[in-house]
XYZ file of C-alpha atoms in Angstrom:
242
model
C 62.231 133.752 65.901
C 62.740 137.403 65.104
C 65.341 139.119 62.959
C 67.089 142.267 64.017
C 64.193 144.617 62.979
C 61.378 142.483 64.293
C 62.970 142.111 67.736
C 61.305 145.187 69.323
C 58.073 143.453 70.210
C 60.036 140.636 71.907
C 61.987 143.268 73.818
C 58.800 144.887 75.067
C 57.515 141.372 76.207
C 60.749 140.960 78.083
C 60.613 144.229 79.844
C 57.009 143.769 80.825
C 57.984 140.596 82.517
C 59.838 142.617 85.181
C 63.248 143.145 83.611
C 64.897 146.507 83.531
C 66.202 147.937 80.317
C 69.730 147.000 81.008
C 70.998 144.697 78.322
C 73.500 141.899 79.147
C 74.882 139.708 76.223
C 76.545 136.513 77.214
C 78.810 135.193 74.598
C 79.874 131.464 74.230
C 83.195 131.887 72.645
C 83.594 128.303 71.209
C 83.425 128.553 67.425
C 82.431 132.215 67.681
C 85.372 134.101 69.030
C 87.858 131.187 68.285
C 87.915 128.118 66.230
C 87.227 125.291 69.030
C 87.886 122.599 66.546
C 91.640 123.235 65.870
C 92.697 120.606 68.519
C 90.376 118.010 67.509
C 91.308 118.348 63.798
C 95.047 118.292 64.659
C 94.489 115.239 66.823
C 92.391 113.441 64.176
C 95.328 113.847 61.835
C 97.626 112.317 64.431
C 95.350 109.247 64.856
C 96.105 108.555 61.175
C 94.641 105.747 59.234
C 93.510 103.830 62.379
C 89.887 105.302 62.202
C 86.609 104.460 60.475
C 85.220 107.923 60.260
C 86.033 110.113 57.283
C 86.169 113.387 59.224
C 87.119 114.856 62.667
C 83.401 115.933 63.293
C 82.183 112.323 63.097
C 85.145 110.881 64.976
C 84.537 113.201 67.854
C 80.769 113.317 67.868
C 80.181 111.059 70.765
C 83.115 112.800 72.621
C 81.354 116.194 72.178
C 77.824 115.124 73.313
C 78.744 112.439 76.113
C 82.291 113.049 77.511
C 82.904 116.821 77.334
C 80.032 117.954 79.656
C 81.505 116.076 82.595
C 84.781 117.727 81.876
C 83.305 121.326 81.755
C 81.683 120.507 85.007
C 85.077 119.854 86.535
C 84.239 116.169 87.190
C 86.997 114.598 85.174
C 90.491 115.665 83.843
C 90.397 116.355 80.138
C 93.170 113.893 79.045
C 92.002 110.980 81.293
C 88.536 111.255 79.548
C 90.331 111.533 76.033
C 92.430 108.610 76.707
C 89.401 106.428 77.617
C 87.585 107.687 74.578
C 90.426 106.944 72.103
C 90.822 103.508 73.385
C 87.185 102.839 72.955
C 87.676 104.027 69.422
C 89.979 100.843 69.068
C 93.379 102.599 69.439
C 95.997 100.734 71.568
C 97.154 102.063 74.860
C 100.590 102.504 73.336
C 99.295 104.625 70.503
C 97.181 106.675 72.938
C 100.291 107.348 74.961
C 102.166 108.464 71.868
C 99.315 110.873 71.161
C 99.418 112.383 74.716
C 103.147 113.005 74.489
C 102.555 114.939 71.335
C 99.300 116.633 72.533
C 100.607 117.699 75.935
C 102.642 120.419 74.267
C 99.544 121.730 72.639
C 97.060 121.158 75.414
C 95.466 124.467 75.818
C 94.847 124.637 72.089
C 93.531 121.040 72.069
C 91.096 121.838 74.802
C 90.030 125.435 73.975
C 90.817 126.316 70.284
C 92.706 128.558 68.169
C 93.571 132.146 68.137
C 90.654 134.629 68.692
C 89.275 136.741 65.873
C 90.670 140.262 65.929
C 87.660 141.409 63.977
C 85.021 140.168 66.417
C 86.934 141.584 69.350
C 86.844 145.069 67.647
C 83.093 144.565 67.211
C 82.525 143.787 71.045
C 84.551 146.856 71.943
C 82.018 148.845 69.922
C 79.075 147.073 71.485
C 80.324 147.798 74.961
C 80.329 151.710 74.110
C 76.492 151.548 74.228
C 76.375 150.482 77.738
C 75.955 146.825 77.109
C 77.261 144.427 79.725
C 79.367 141.668 77.956
C 79.872 138.395 79.663
C 81.777 135.337 78.362
C 80.436 131.889 79.512
C 83.533 129.704 78.702
C 83.413 125.824 78.829
C 87.070 125.168 80.113
C 88.963 123.766 82.925
C 91.573 126.547 82.592
C 92.040 129.287 85.190
C 91.171 132.562 83.417
C 94.072 135.096 83.623
C 93.819 138.004 81.348
C 97.622 138.699 81.874
C 98.197 135.564 79.921
C 98.851 135.964 76.172
C 96.470 133.135 75.327
C 93.668 134.809 77.501
C 94.108 138.247 76.120
C 90.670 138.019 74.497
C 88.997 137.985 77.851
C 89.643 141.819 78.169
C 86.887 142.258 75.754
C 84.536 141.276 78.491
C 83.282 142.749 81.599
C 83.295 139.259 83.141
C 84.388 135.804 82.209
C 82.581 133.061 83.876
C 83.639 129.369 83.344
C 81.445 126.411 83.587
C 83.871 124.984 86.078
C 82.862 127.773 88.575
C 79.136 127.244 87.807
C 79.455 123.576 88.454
C 77.470 122.673 85.271
C 78.171 122.704 81.479
C 76.807 125.140 79.057
C 74.257 122.688 77.809
C 72.439 122.506 81.317
C 69.693 124.994 81.695
C 70.984 125.283 85.457
C 73.909 127.219 84.287
C 71.677 130.105 82.948
C 69.710 130.117 86.300
C 72.838 130.381 88.294
C 74.323 133.015 85.907
C 71.114 134.911 85.969
C 71.410 135.206 89.740
C 75.018 136.642 89.409
C 73.870 139.217 86.831
C 70.766 140.477 88.599
C 67.973 142.459 86.910
C 68.733 142.776 83.160
C 67.469 141.590 79.772
C 69.696 138.623 79.252
C 70.700 137.378 75.768
C 72.980 134.303 75.023
C 74.876 134.055 71.927
C 76.273 130.773 70.711
C 77.032 128.644 67.658
C 76.255 125.569 69.652
C 72.674 124.049 69.387
C 72.827 122.457 72.762
C 73.848 125.837 74.308
C 71.068 127.847 72.780
C 68.672 125.121 73.558
C 69.577 125.134 77.278
C 69.413 128.919 77.537
C 65.996 129.150 75.953
C 64.885 126.373 78.507
C 65.944 128.682 81.174
C 63.863 131.506 79.934
C 66.651 133.490 78.345
C 66.448 135.155 74.745
C 68.905 133.628 72.316
C 71.129 135.136 69.671
C 72.489 133.372 66.525
C 74.915 135.085 64.198
C 75.614 133.982 60.764
C 73.848 132.193 57.743
C 74.498 128.834 59.296
C 72.877 129.030 62.703
C 72.498 125.690 64.320
C 68.920 126.274 65.329
C 66.589 129.122 65.185
C 67.160 131.844 67.970
C 65.207 134.579 69.492
C 67.381 137.001 67.348
C 69.003 136.049 63.972
C 71.685 138.462 62.737
C 73.318 137.755 59.313
C 76.891 138.712 60.575
C 78.736 140.100 63.444
C 78.854 143.640 62.249
C 74.999 143.720 62.532
C 75.445 143.412 66.240
C 76.677 147.000 66.641
C 73.498 148.807 65.217
C 71.352 146.031 67.121
C 73.168 146.817 70.450
C 73.026 150.655 69.840
C 69.178 150.608 69.697
C 68.982 148.669 72.903
C 72.033 149.929 74.982
C 71.994 152.138 77.880
C 73.933 154.996 76.361
C 75.193 156.619 73.214
C 78.517 155.833 72.178
C 81.258 158.376 72.658
């Protein structure tokens, strides 16, 4: 693990392994660019008193680790899997159908999270000025359309790749092998707030980046806040900002 100042040695090692000086940062937008728990917290409240767990994180813990990966690979429809999960939690089929009628009006938010952070979008815009390629690796079943208001955040990236396109979820090291093939020669860094995603990228030989004081696991690069990404990228980008 290195902090921003100590990353130079690791950068040299990466370059000596046959990579060019081009820098590509791949961002996992969940709980980074937007709060991906919004839909789960809302649905947890709708479930009401028919639950044993005290908070939404405990209620959806098994869902996150065991059910979502198949959805992100495009193997199961989101709500079919959610219905099965809620019934397994002891909810009646009638109650689950009521939840679906309520949730169907908010499905994109249930699946993908709340509104993106404008502050982080501005920081990413600054980072791109230094010749850094930005790619979003998005676990979603949605078709990405930057013309849609809900997807306006995608314009902050040079490319948005979905796990559905890759055929594997972001917790699978194969995702980073396939993505690396698309990117070509570059120093590839994966940023995420999800431990399973950081672990998978590291297993695939990627450098990893964690931002914030509550990093899920140690990463190759640890930055205390998003603003620190600007000077970090400025030292490693391919050009000076205009």
